[in-house]
Amino acid sequence: MLYTMGSMDPARSRIFDGLTERERRQWLEAAQPRDARRHEVVASQGEPAREFALVESGLLKLLQLTPDGRELIVRFVRPGEPFGGVVVLEAAAYPVTALAVEPTRLLAWPGDVLRALLDRFPRVRANITREIAAHMTDALTRVRELATERVSQRLAHTLLRLMRQAGTPGRDGVLIAHPLTRQELADLTGSTLYTVSRTLSQWQQQGILQSRRRQLLVRAPKRLEALSRASEA
Amino acid sequence: MLYTMGSMDPARSRIFDGLTERERRQWLEAAQPRDARRHEVVASQGEPAREFALVESGLLKLLQLTPDGRELIVRFVRPGEPFGGVVVLEAAAYPVTALAVEPTRLLAWPGDVLRALLDRFPRVRANITREIAAHMTDALTRVRELATERVSQRLAHTLLRLMRQAGTPGRDGVLIAHPLTRQELADLTGSTLYTVSRTLSQWQQQGILQSRRRQLLVRAPKRLEALSRASEA
DNA sequence: CGCCGTCGTTGCGCGAGCGCAATGTTGTAT
DNA sequence: ATACAACATTGCGCTCGCGCAACGACGGCG
């Protein structure tokens, strides 16, 4: 089976909010297209950030890697979304490793090009700042969840987030059209594939959701929300 | 007993790196001094951010609060350090609650004043961005630690961070001159005061550190580092 | 000086969730 | 069509760390 996150006209990305069509074209012309194969590493945690990029089609996975090989998924980057914001402005190190989940087409701006463009288009700087603020809030929320919630609650929260970000509402529920293995859900919630599997099985029996291989259909979002609050399994 | 984090000439803050003395003075003159009492809430999670601030003296604690009353400490803000960076640029909501641990003197810039100043001093914008990048990296590191490490490892990491940030090296170890209760260490590591107390007792018996009430002396930083890597208690 | 509030320690029992192992299922390659 | 690889499920035992309870220690204040 073929999974695809589709593509998006990069000129429509939120980071270009407030720009005219001509201005958007200027940005796109300054960008270097880049294609990443499946499982290709696009950026490595700890390496100096040299470029800022936008996903045009495909899907990136941002990871925190542990010394002993475990990985934690920070977030996915979908078509139209930027990557490498803060970091390229300061030529600091990438805080994450970026991996292409499927064949992915990127638009990349080297650091100096980006800085020159941002001086001419302060609005884009503000848009990028907005993204960063959102990701910061998100990171802090996850820190809190990891520190204070049970696995089932964190899993519920994670599914709800995925629904919002990548959900397509259908007749009998919201479909999460996203190639997610149990292992990936575990890496998103800070758990193990066993516990995730058990929890999902339970929820399936209760009619809250239906899980095919690598696909999830949430039938009762409200019950999921309840589960994300209470600690009852 | 009186704890104090001392004070710092605000003009020496890292956010003014690259500015002349005159320029620094211009910033300070545009700021509104504000005094916060012990335990006073300086900013509330979820509220729209109206100002950017610098701690001149005292100490702030940034918290994520859970619906059921638990709290998680995001970080401390010491003299010379800024607070409210990302958020005020985008007039978004504070992602944390800020609480004065002790009587604290702040310098505050309202959002519009800040934006006007930043347009005249792009270097300060870059400096603030640098801070944000560091905090983002920090937040992601903590997410990873919470998801993959045992309590003892996280506690070791936390103590090492505190040593770097607020440690004063002495004859027989590094003193963490910071009013930290067991509960606060638990809120920093995502654990409980019981487990923290037990772990510290154990380390004290092993001669790794010495704990007085609300003060810690780390005698063997290297052994702490080893503990932060291995999962052995 | 003695009281009291805050903070710290430790014993004990219990439960969430980990992780191995064995087995089942589904899509893909030849 | 068949074989294989990747992914998913479930039983089972065990450990980490939680959380109550009881007690202890310290420091501030009248």
Short mmCIF file of C-alpha atoms (C1' of nucleotides) in Angstrom, two decimals:
data_model
loop_
_atom_site.label_atom_id
_atom_site.label_comp_id
_atom_site.label_asym_id
_atom_site.label_seq_id
_atom_site.Cartn_x
_atom_site.Cartn_y
_atom_site.Cartn_z
CA MET A 1 0.00 0.00 0.00
CA LEU A 2 1.12 3.51 -0.71
CA TYR A 3 0.89 6.22 1.85
CA THR A 4 1.18 9.81 0.88
CA MET A 5 0.63 13.05 2.64
CA GLY A 6 -0.04 14.75 -0.65
CA SER A 7 1.51 18.05 -1.50
CA MET A 8 0.80 21.73 -1.09
CA ASP A 9 1.58 24.77 -3.12
CA PRO A 10 4.46 26.16 -1.06
CA ALA A 11 3.35 29.71 -1.87
CA ARG A 12 0.31 29.00 0.31
CA SER A 13 2.36 28.22 3.40
CA ARG A 14 1.43 30.11 6.55
CA ILE A 15 4.92 31.54 6.73
CA PHE A 16 4.04 33.74 3.74
CA ASP A 17 0.91 35.18 5.32
CA GLY A 18 0.53 38.82 4.46
CA LEU A 19 2.68 38.70 1.33
CA THR A 20 1.54 39.46 -2.20
CA GLU A 21 1.74 36.84 -4.92
CA ARG A 22 4.77 38.59 -6.40
CA GLU A 23 6.55 38.56 -3.07
CA ARG A 24 5.79 34.92 -2.56
CA ARG A 25 7.29 34.18 -5.97
CA GLN A 26 10.44 36.04 -4.99
CA TRP A 27 10.82 33.75 -2.04
CA LEU A 28 10.25 30.61 -4.02
CA GLU A 29 12.73 31.67 -6.67
CA ALA A 30 15.42 32.13 -4.04
CA ALA A 31 14.87 28.62 -2.70
CA GLN A 32 16.78 25.51 -3.63
CA PRO A 33 14.55 22.49 -4.25
CA ARG A 34 15.82 19.31 -2.68
CA ASP A 35 14.53 15.77 -2.81
CA ALA A 36 14.92 13.35 0.04
CA ARG A 37 14.51 9.62 -0.36
CA ARG A 38 12.52 7.48 2.05
CA HIS A 39 14.41 7.22 5.38
CA GLU A 40 16.92 9.82 4.34
CA VAL A 41 18.33 12.02 7.10
CA VAL A 42 17.68 15.62 6.19
CA ALA A 43 19.27 17.24 9.24
CA SER A 44 21.17 15.83 12.19
CA GLN A 45 20.80 16.69 15.83
CA GLY A 46 23.84 18.62 17.07
CA GLU A 47 25.06 19.71 13.66
CA PRO A 48 25.20 23.42 12.88
CA ALA A 49 22.08 24.54 11.09
CA ARG A 50 22.86 25.83 7.65
CA GLU A 51 19.45 26.06 6.09
CA PHE A 52 15.81 26.73 6.64
CA ALA A 53 13.36 24.54 4.75
CA LEU A 54 9.74 24.11 3.81
CA VAL A 55 8.15 20.76 3.04
CA GLU A 56 6.47 20.84 -0.35
CA SER A 57 5.34 17.22 -0.48
CA GLY A 58 6.02 14.13 1.56
CA LEU A 59 6.56 13.96 5.30
CA LEU A 60 9.36 14.62 7.78
CA LYS A 61 9.72 13.18 11.26
CA LEU A 62 11.66 15.18 13.86
CA LEU A 63 13.44 13.02 16.40
CA GLN A 64 15.38 13.31 19.60
CA LEU A 65 17.82 10.44 19.71
CA THR A 66 19.15 8.99 22.93
CA PRO A 67 22.71 7.73 23.35
CA ASP A 68 21.38 4.19 23.74
CA GLY A 69 19.40 4.15 20.54
CA ARG A 70 15.91 4.93 21.72
CA GLU A 71 14.16 7.65 19.79
CA LEU A 72 11.53 10.16 20.71
CA ILE A 73 9.38 11.77 18.06
CA VAL A 74 9.16 15.52 18.56
CA ARG A 75 6.72 16.21 15.75
CA PHE A 76 5.93 15.61 12.10
CA VAL A 77 6.44 18.23 9.43
CA ARG A 78 3.74 18.18 6.79
CA PRO A 79 3.49 19.89 3.40
CA GLY A 80 3.44 23.66 3.82
CA GLU A 81 5.17 23.55 7.18
CA PRO A 82 8.59 25.03 7.86
CA PHE A 83 11.50 23.45 9.62
CA GLY A 84 14.71 24.81 11.14
CA GLY A 85 13.37 28.21 12.09
CA VAL A 86 15.04 29.42 15.24
CA VAL A 87 18.15 27.64 14.74
CA VAL A 88 19.24 28.90 11.38
CA LEU A 89 18.80 32.48 12.52
CA GLU A 90 21.45 31.94 15.12
CA ALA A 91 23.50 29.37 13.23
CA ALA A 92 23.06 27.23 16.29
CA ALA A 93 22.85 23.45 16.28
CA TYR A 94 19.74 21.55 15.23
CA PRO A 95 18.02 20.36 18.41
CA VAL A 96 16.54 17.42 16.50
CA THR A 97 17.23 14.96 13.72
CA ALA A 98 14.96 15.23 10.70
CA LEU A 99 14.11 12.07 8.82
CA ALA A 100 12.05 11.65 5.66
CA VAL A 101 9.22 9.20 6.35
CA GLU A 102 8.44 8.95 2.66
CA PRO A 103 9.92 10.52 -0.47
CA THR A 104 9.89 14.20 0.34
CA ARG A 105 10.39 17.36 -1.65
CA LEU A 106 11.83 20.33 0.19
CA LEU A 107 12.48 23.96 -0.54
CA ALA A 108 15.60 25.13 1.23
CA TRP A 109 17.01 28.57 1.98
CA PRO A 110 20.63 28.78 3.17
CA GLY A 111 21.17 30.83 6.31
CA ASP A 112 22.62 33.92 4.66
CA VAL A 113 19.98 33.98 1.93
CA LEU A 114 17.28 33.65 4.56
CA ARG A 115 18.67 36.48 6.63
CA ALA A 116 18.83 38.77 3.60
CA LEU A 117 15.26 37.94 2.68
CA LEU A 118 14.01 38.44 6.23
CA ASP A 119 15.49 41.94 6.29
CA ARG A 120 13.40 42.78 3.25
CA PHE A 121 10.28 40.97 4.51
CA PRO A 122 9.89 41.51 8.24
CA ARG A 123 6.42 40.02 8.01
CA VAL A 124 7.91 36.61 7.28
CA ARG A 125 10.16 36.90 10.30
CA ALA A 126 7.06 37.54 12.39
CA ASN A 127 5.34 34.53 10.83
CA ILE A 128 8.29 32.29 11.63
CA THR A 129 8.37 33.67 15.16
CA ARG A 130 4.72 32.74 15.46
CA GLU A 131 5.49 29.17 14.48
CA ILE A 132 8.28 29.02 17.00
CA ALA A 133 6.04 30.31 19.75
CA ALA A 134 3.53 27.58 18.92
CA HIS A 135 6.17 24.89 19.00
CA MET A 136 7.49 26.17 22.28
CA THR A 137 4.05 26.01 23.82
CA ASP A 138 3.70 22.54 22.40
CA ALA A 139 7.01 21.36 23.80
CA LEU A 140 6.14 22.66 27.25
CA THR A 141 2.76 21.01 27.10
CA ARG A 142 4.42 17.71 26.32
CA VAL A 143 6.90 18.14 29.14
CA ARG A 144 3.99 18.60 31.48
CA GLU A 145 2.08 15.65 30.10
CA LEU A 146 5.09 13.37 30.36
CA ALA A 147 5.73 14.43 33.91
CA THR A 148 2.21 14.25 35.25
CA GLU A 149 0.02 11.96 33.15
CA ARG A 150 -0.43 8.21 32.72
CA VAL A 151 0.35 6.53 29.44
CA SER A 152 -3.31 6.21 28.47
CA GLN A 153 -3.87 9.92 28.98
CA ARG A 154 -0.81 10.85 26.98
CA LEU A 155 -1.85 8.51 24.21
CA ALA A 156 -5.30 10.05 24.13
CA HIS A 157 -3.79 13.54 23.95
CA THR A 158 -1.47 12.42 21.18
CA LEU A 159 -4.31 10.99 19.13
CA LEU A 160 -6.35 14.13 19.61
CA ARG A 161 -3.45 16.23 18.38
CA LEU A 162 -2.98 13.99 15.36
CA MET A 163 -6.68 14.28 14.61
CA ARG A 164 -6.40 18.05 14.56
CA GLN A 165 -3.24 18.09 12.51
CA ALA A 166 -3.81 15.27 10.09
CA GLY A 167 -7.38 14.17 10.54
CA THR A 168 -9.96 13.90 7.78
CA PRO A 169 -13.52 13.75 9.12
CA GLY A 170 -15.62 11.01 7.54
CA ARG A 171 -19.01 9.39 7.97
CA ASP A 172 -18.33 7.45 11.12
CA GLY A 173 -15.39 9.25 12.65
CA VAL A 174 -12.16 11.05 12.02
CA LEU A 175 -9.56 9.20 10.00
CA ILE A 176 -5.94 9.78 10.88
CA ALA A 177 -4.39 9.43 7.46
CA HIS A 178 -0.90 9.05 8.64
CA PRO A 179 1.44 6.08 8.47
CA LEU A 180 1.72 5.40 12.20
CA THR A 181 3.07 2.19 13.64
CA ARG A 182 2.62 1.19 17.27
CA GLN A 183 6.30 1.87 17.73
CA GLU A 184 5.87 5.41 16.43
CA LEU A 185 2.94 6.05 18.73
CA ALA A 186 5.12 4.82 21.56
CA ASP A 187 7.92 7.15 20.50
CA LEU A 188 5.42 10.00 20.49
CA THR A 189 4.06 9.30 23.95
CA GLY A 190 7.15 8.11 25.76
CA SER A 191 5.92 4.57 26.16
CA THR A 192 6.43 1.16 24.56
CA LEU A 193 4.81 -0.48 21.58
CA TYR A 194 3.34 -3.14 23.90
CA THR A 195 1.50 -0.73 26.12
CA VAL A 196 0.29 1.25 23.12
CA SER A 197 -0.99 -1.92 21.48
CA ARG A 198 -2.79 -3.04 24.62
CA THR A 199 -4.38 0.36 25.14
CA LEU A 200 -5.56 0.65 21.55
CA SER A 201 -6.99 -2.89 21.65
CA GLN A 202 -8.96 -1.94 24.72
CA TRP A 203 -10.28 1.23 23.12
CA GLN A 204 -11.20 -0.68 20.01
CA GLN A 205 -13.24 -3.13 22.09
CA GLN A 206 -15.00 -0.20 23.67
CA GLY A 207 -15.86 1.18 20.25
CA ILE A 208 -13.87 4.35 20.74
CA LEU A 209 -11.75 3.74 17.67
CA GLN A 210 -10.94 1.28 14.98
CA SER A 211 -7.39 0.45 14.04
CA ARG A 212 -6.26 -0.99 10.81
CA ARG A 213 -2.64 -1.53 10.10
CA ARG A 214 -0.99 1.88 10.18
CA GLN A 215 -4.30 3.70 10.13
CA LEU A 216 -6.64 4.85 12.82
CA LEU A 217 -10.29 5.79 12.73
CA VAL A 218 -11.50 7.63 15.79
CA ARG A 219 -15.20 6.94 16.19
CA ALA A 220 -15.82 8.73 19.48
CA PRO A 221 -13.59 11.81 19.84
CA LYS A 222 -15.51 12.94 22.89
CA ARG A 223 -14.76 9.76 24.76
CA LEU A 224 -11.11 10.18 23.84
CA GLU A 225 -11.18 13.65 25.31
CA ALA A 226 -12.65 12.29 28.49
CA LEU A 227 -9.87 9.70 28.64
CA SER A 228 -7.26 12.40 28.19
CA ARG A 229 -8.51 14.06 31.34
CA ALA A 230 -9.34 11.24 33.70
CA SER A 231 -6.81 8.63 34.69
CA GLU A 232 -9.25 5.74 34.36
CA ALA A 233 -8.18 3.31 31.70
CA MET B 1 17.24 32.06 57.22
CA LEU B 2 17.42 34.39 54.30
CA TYR B 3 18.06 33.20 50.78
CA THR B 4 18.98 35.59 48.06
CA MET B 5 20.08 35.19 44.51
CA GLY B 6 21.73 38.60 44.65
CA SER B 7 21.30 41.10 41.89
CA MET B 8 22.91 42.04 38.61
CA ASP B 9 23.34 45.28 36.75
CA PRO B 10 20.63 44.85 34.12
CA ALA B 11 22.76 46.67 31.57
CA ARG B 12 25.10 43.67 31.70
CA SER B 13 22.43 41.21 30.60
CA ARG B 14 23.28 38.99 27.65
CA ILE B 15 20.31 40.38 25.76
CA PHE B 16 22.25 43.63 25.36
CA ASP B 17 25.33 41.96 23.91
CA GLY B 18 26.83 44.09 21.17
CA LEU B 19 25.30 47.37 22.36
CA THR B 20 27.18 50.43 23.51
CA GLU B 21 26.75 51.80 27.02
CA ARG B 22 24.61 54.62 25.65
CA GLU B 23 22.34 52.20 23.85
CA ARG B 24 21.97 50.07 26.94
CA ARG B 25 20.96 53.14 28.88
CA GLN B 26 18.30 53.93 26.29
CA TRP B 27 16.81 50.51 26.86
CA LEU B 28 16.85 50.81 30.63
CA GLU B 29 15.23 54.22 30.49
CA ALA B 30 12.36 52.85 28.44
CA ALA B 31 11.70 50.11 30.98
CA GLN B 32 9.22 50.17 33.79
CA PRO B 33 10.60 48.88 37.09
CA ARG B 34 8.29 46.55 38.93
CA ASP B 35 8.56 44.88 42.29
CA ALA B 36 7.06 41.51 43.01
CA ARG B 37 6.52 40.22 46.52
CA ARG B 38 7.42 36.72 47.62
CA HIS B 39 4.99 34.23 46.02
CA GLU B 40 3.48 36.88 43.80
CA VAL B 41 2.27 35.74 40.39
CA VAL B 42 4.01 37.83 37.77
CA ALA B 43 2.43 36.25 34.68
CA SER B 44 -0.26 33.63 34.23
CA GLN B 45 -0.30 30.69 31.87
CA GLY B 46 -2.86 31.24 29.12
CA GLU B 47 -3.13 34.98 29.54
CA PRO B 48 -2.14 37.22 26.64
CA ALA B 49 1.42 38.39 27.01
CA ARG B 50 1.62 42.13 27.34
CA GLU B 51 5.20 42.64 28.39
CA PHE B 52 8.72 41.43 28.16
CA ALA B 53 10.77 41.54 31.35
CA LEU B 54 14.23 41.20 32.78
CA VAL B 55 14.96 40.08 36.32
CA GLU B 56 17.16 42.61 38.08
CA SER B 57 17.27 40.95 41.48
CA GLY B 58 15.45 38.09 43.14
CA LEU B 59 14.26 34.91 41.48
CA LEU B 60 11.36 33.77 39.31
CA LYS B 61 10.04 30.24 38.90
CA LEU B 62 8.29 29.31 35.65
CA LEU B 63 5.57 26.70 36.06
CA GLN B 64 3.28 24.56 34.01
CA LEU B 65 0.16 23.97 36.05
CA THR B 66 -2.03 20.92 35.60
CA PRO B 67 -5.82 21.01 35.90
CA ASP B 68 -5.58 18.86 39.04
CA GLY B 69 -3.18 21.08 40.88
CA ARG B 70 0.15 19.42 40.25
CA GLU B 71 2.87 21.74 39.09
CA LEU B 72 5.88 21.26 36.91
CA ILE B 73 8.81 23.64 37.08
CA VAL B 74 9.94 24.68 33.62
CA ARG B 75 12.91 26.75 34.72
CA PHE B 76 14.12 29.46 37.02
CA VAL B 77 14.82 33.00 35.88
CA ARG B 78 17.80 34.55 37.60
CA PRO B 79 19.07 38.13 37.68
CA GLY B 80 20.07 39.29 34.22
CA GLU B 81 17.84 36.79 32.48
CA PRO B 82 14.89 37.74 30.30
CA PHE B 83 11.40 36.34 30.39
CA GLY B 84 8.49 36.47 27.99
CA GLY B 85 10.49 36.63 24.79
CA VAL B 86 8.69 34.71 22.11
CA VAL B 87 5.34 35.40 23.33
CA VAL B 88 5.31 39.15 23.47
CA LEU B 89 6.60 39.37 19.90
CA GLU B 90 3.46 37.66 18.76
CA ALA B 91 1.14 38.86 21.51
CA ALA B 92 0.37 35.21 22.08
CA ALA B 93 -0.46 33.65 25.43
CA TYR B 94 2.13 32.92 28.08
CA PRO B 95 2.88 29.19 27.96
CA VAL B 96 3.83 29.26 31.65
CA THR B 97 2.98 30.86 34.95
CA ALA B 98 5.72 32.99 36.49
CA LEU B 99 6.00 33.11 40.26
CA ALA B 100 8.38 35.14 42.42
CA VAL B 101 10.28 32.77 44.71
CA GLU B 102 11.58 35.68 46.75
CA PRO B 103 11.13 39.46 46.57
CA THR B 104 12.01 40.23 42.98
CA ARG B 105 12.72 43.39 41.05
CA LEU B 106 11.84 43.38 37.38
CA LEU B 107 12.35 45.68 34.44
CA ALA B 108 9.39 45.46 32.09
CA TRP B 109 8.86 46.59 28.51
CA PRO B 110 5.28 46.64 27.18
CA GLY B 111 4.81 44.87 23.86
CA ASP B 112 4.54 47.97 21.67
CA VAL B 113 7.52 49.64 23.33
CA LEU B 114 9.55 46.48 22.86
CA ARG B 115 8.67 46.19 19.21
CA ALA B 116 9.62 49.82 18.57
CA LEU B 117 12.95 49.33 20.30
CA LEU B 118 13.67 46.09 18.45
CA ASP B 119 13.20 47.86 15.13
CA ARG B 120 15.93 50.28 16.13
CA PHE B 121 18.17 47.60 17.65
CA PRO B 122 18.06 44.46 15.53
CA ARG B 123 20.97 43.08 17.52
CA VAL B 124 18.78 42.77 20.59
CA ARG B 125 16.21 40.88 18.56
CA ALA B 126 18.96 38.47 17.56
CA ASN B 127 20.04 38.13 21.19
CA ILE B 128 16.51 37.33 22.28
CA THR B 129 16.18 34.83 19.46
CA ARG B 130 19.35 33.19 20.73
CA GLU B 131 17.81 32.82 24.18
CA ILE B 132 14.69 31.33 22.67
CA ALA B 133 16.70 28.83 20.67
CA ALA B 134 18.49 27.76 23.85
CA HIS B 135 15.23 27.31 25.72
CA MET B 136 13.77 25.34 22.86
CA THR B 137 16.73 22.98 22.89
CA ASP B 138 16.37 22.72 26.62
CA ALA B 139 12.68 21.92 26.45
CA LEU B 140 13.27 19.20 23.88
CA THR B 141 16.06 17.73 25.96
CA ARG B 142 13.72 17.52 28.91
CA VAL B 143 11.01 15.91 26.83
CA ARG B 144 13.50 13.26 25.82
CA GLU B 145 14.74 12.75 29.36
CA LEU B 146 11.23 12.41 30.72
CA ALA B 147 10.31 9.91 28.05
CA THR B 148 13.37 7.72 28.17
CA GLU B 149 15.17 8.03 31.50
CA ARG B 150 14.63 6.73 35.01
CA VAL B 151 14.01 9.11 37.87
CA SER B 152 17.56 8.82 39.22
CA GLN B 153 19.00 9.76 35.84
CA ARG B 154 16.69 12.71 35.45
CA LEU B 155 17.52 13.88 38.95
CA ALA B 156 21.23 13.62 38.22
CA HIS B 157 20.76 15.63 35.02
CA THR B 158 18.74 18.22 36.88
CA LEU B 159 21.39 18.64 39.56
CA LEU B 160 24.09 18.96 36.93
CA ARG B 161 22.11 21.68 35.20
CA LEU B 162 21.58 23.52 38.47
CA MET B 163 25.29 23.28 39.18
CA ARG B 164 26.06 24.94 35.88
CA GLN B 165 23.42 27.61 36.26
CA ALA B 166 23.60 28.40 39.93
CA GLY B 167 26.61 26.57 41.29
CA THR B 168 29.43 28.16 43.24
CA PRO B 169 32.53 25.95 43.35
CA GLY B 170 34.05 25.62 46.80
CA ARG B 171 36.76 23.66 48.58
CA ASP B 172 35.09 20.31 48.70
CA GLY B 173 32.50 20.51 45.94
CA VAL B 174 30.04 22.69 44.11
CA LEU B 175 27.42 24.40 46.21
CA ILE B 176 24.00 24.87 44.71
CA ALA B 177 23.00 28.12 46.32
CA HIS B 178 19.39 27.89 45.53
CA PRO B 179 16.42 27.45 47.82
CA LEU B 180 15.33 24.02 46.63
CA THR B 181 12.96 21.81 48.54
CA ARG B 182 12.48 18.12 47.79
CA GLN B 183 9.10 19.02 46.36
CA GLU B 184 10.69 21.47 43.96
CA LEU B 185 13.25 18.93 42.82
CA ALA B 186 10.37 16.56 42.22
CA ASP B 187 8.52 19.22 40.23
CA LEU B 188 11.66 19.72 38.16
CA THR B 189 12.18 16.05 37.40
CA GLY B 190 8.63 14.83 37.08
CA SER B 191 8.75 12.68 40.18
CA THR B 192 7.62 12.82 43.80
CA LEU B 193 9.20 14.28 46.88
CA TYR B 194 9.47 10.76 48.34
CA THR B 195 11.51 9.34 45.54
CA VAL B 196 13.72 12.41 45.42
CA SER B 197 14.35 12.20 49.14
CA ARG B 198 15.21 8.52 48.95
CA THR B 199 17.57 9.01 46.02
CA LEU B 200 19.37 11.92 47.63
CA SER B 201 19.75 9.99 50.89
CA GLN B 202 21.34 7.17 48.97
CA TRP B 203 23.73 9.49 47.17
CA GLN B 204 24.62 11.16 50.42
CA GLN B 205 25.53 7.79 51.93
CA GLN B 206 27.71 7.12 48.93
CA GLY B 207 29.49 10.43 49.49
CA ILE B 208 28.38 11.88 46.18
CA LEU B 209 26.73 14.86 47.77
CA GLN B 210 25.75 16.41 51.03
CA SER B 211 22.34 17.85 51.61
CA ARG B 212 21.42 20.39 54.17
CA ARG B 213 17.97 21.81 54.38
CA ARG B 214 17.31 23.60 51.12
CA GLN B 215 20.94 23.46 50.09
CA LEU B 216 23.00 20.94 48.22
CA LEU B 217 26.73 20.42 48.04
CA VAL B 218 27.84 18.18 45.21
CA ARG B 219 31.10 16.53 46.25
CA ALA B 220 31.61 14.26 43.25
CA PRO B 221 30.27 15.82 40.05
CA LYS B 222 31.88 13.11 37.95
CA ARG B 223 30.00 10.37 39.73
CA LEU B 224 26.80 12.35 39.18
CA GLU B 225 27.55 12.48 35.49
CA ALA B 226 28.05 8.75 35.44
CA LEU B 227 24.70 8.31 37.16
CA SER B 228 23.03 10.54 34.59
CA ARG B 229 24.13 8.14 31.89
CA ALA B 230 23.75 4.69 33.40
CA SER B 231 20.47 3.46 34.76
CA GLU B 232 22.02 1.87 37.84
CA ALA B 233 20.77 3.48 41.02
"C1'" DC C 1 13.11 29.02 76.02
"C1'" DG C 2 9.56 26.48 74.20
"C1'" DC C 3 6.20 26.26 70.53
"C1'" DC C 4 4.96 25.53 65.93
"C1'" DG C 5 5.25 25.37 61.07
"C1'" DT C 6 7.88 23.79 57.39
"C1'" DC C 7 10.70 20.53 55.57
"C1'" DG C 8 12.93 15.92 55.37
"C1'" DT C 9 13.25 10.76 56.06
"C1'" DT C 10 11.91 6.04 55.90
"C1'" DG C 11 8.99 1.65 56.17
"C1'" DC C 12 5.61 -0.63 53.68
"C1'" DG C 13 2.34 -2.24 50.26
"C1'" DC C 14 0.65 -1.85 45.80
"C1'" DG C 15 -0.13 -0.93 40.88
"C1'" DA C 16 1.21 0.83 36.22
"C1'" DG C 17 3.62 -0.33 32.71
"C1'" DC C 18 7.86 -2.54 30.96
"C1'" DG C 19 9.91 -6.20 28.19
"C1'" DC C 20 10.49 -10.94 26.78
"C1'" DA C 21 8.48 -14.57 24.15
"C1'" DA C 22 5.34 -16.73 21.32
"C1'" DT C 23 1.87 -16.28 17.92
"C1'" DG C 24 -1.14 -14.01 14.66
"C1'" DT C 25 -1.97 -10.82 10.69
"C1'" DT C 26 -1.29 -8.10 6.62
"C1'" DG C 27 0.90 -6.22 2.71
"C1'" DT C 28 4.89 -6.87 -0.63
"C1'" DA C 29 8.26 -9.23 -3.49
"C1'" DT C 30 9.52 -13.03 -6.75
"C1'" DA D 1 0.63 -18.53 -5.55
"C1'" DT D 2 3.92 -18.69 -2.10
"C1'" DA D 3 7.20 -16.94 0.83
"C1'" DC D 4 8.78 -13.41 3.48
"C1'" DA D 5 9.19 -9.22 6.01
"C1'" DA D 6 7.09 -5.91 8.65
"C1'" DC D 7 3.80 -5.00 11.89
"C1'" DA D 8 0.41 -6.23 15.67
"C1'" DT D 9 -1.42 -8.83 19.70
"C1'" DT D 10 -1.44 -11.00 24.15
"C1'" DG D 11 0.12 -13.73 28.28
"C1'" DC D 12 3.18 -13.45 32.09
"C1'" DG D 13 6.37 -12.06 35.59
"C1'" DC D 14 8.86 -8.46 37.51
"C1'" DT D 15 10.54 -3.85 38.80
"C1'" DC D 16 10.33 1.00 39.51
"C1'" DG D 17 8.52 4.30 41.75
"C1'" DC D 18 4.28 6.04 43.82
"C1'" DG D 19 1.76 7.45 47.94
"C1'" DC D 20 0.18 6.86 52.59
"C1'" DA D 21 1.57 7.18 57.32
"C1'" DA D 22 4.39 8.05 61.01
"C1'" DC D 23 8.18 10.13 62.77
"C1'" DG D 24 12.22 13.25 63.04
"C1'" DA D 25 14.83 17.51 62.53
"C1'" DC D 26 15.49 22.11 61.95
"C1'" DG D 27 14.70 27.10 62.23
"C1'" DG D 28 11.86 31.24 63.23
"C1'" DC D 29 9.17 33.70 66.39
"C1'" DG D 30 6.83 35.20 70.43
#
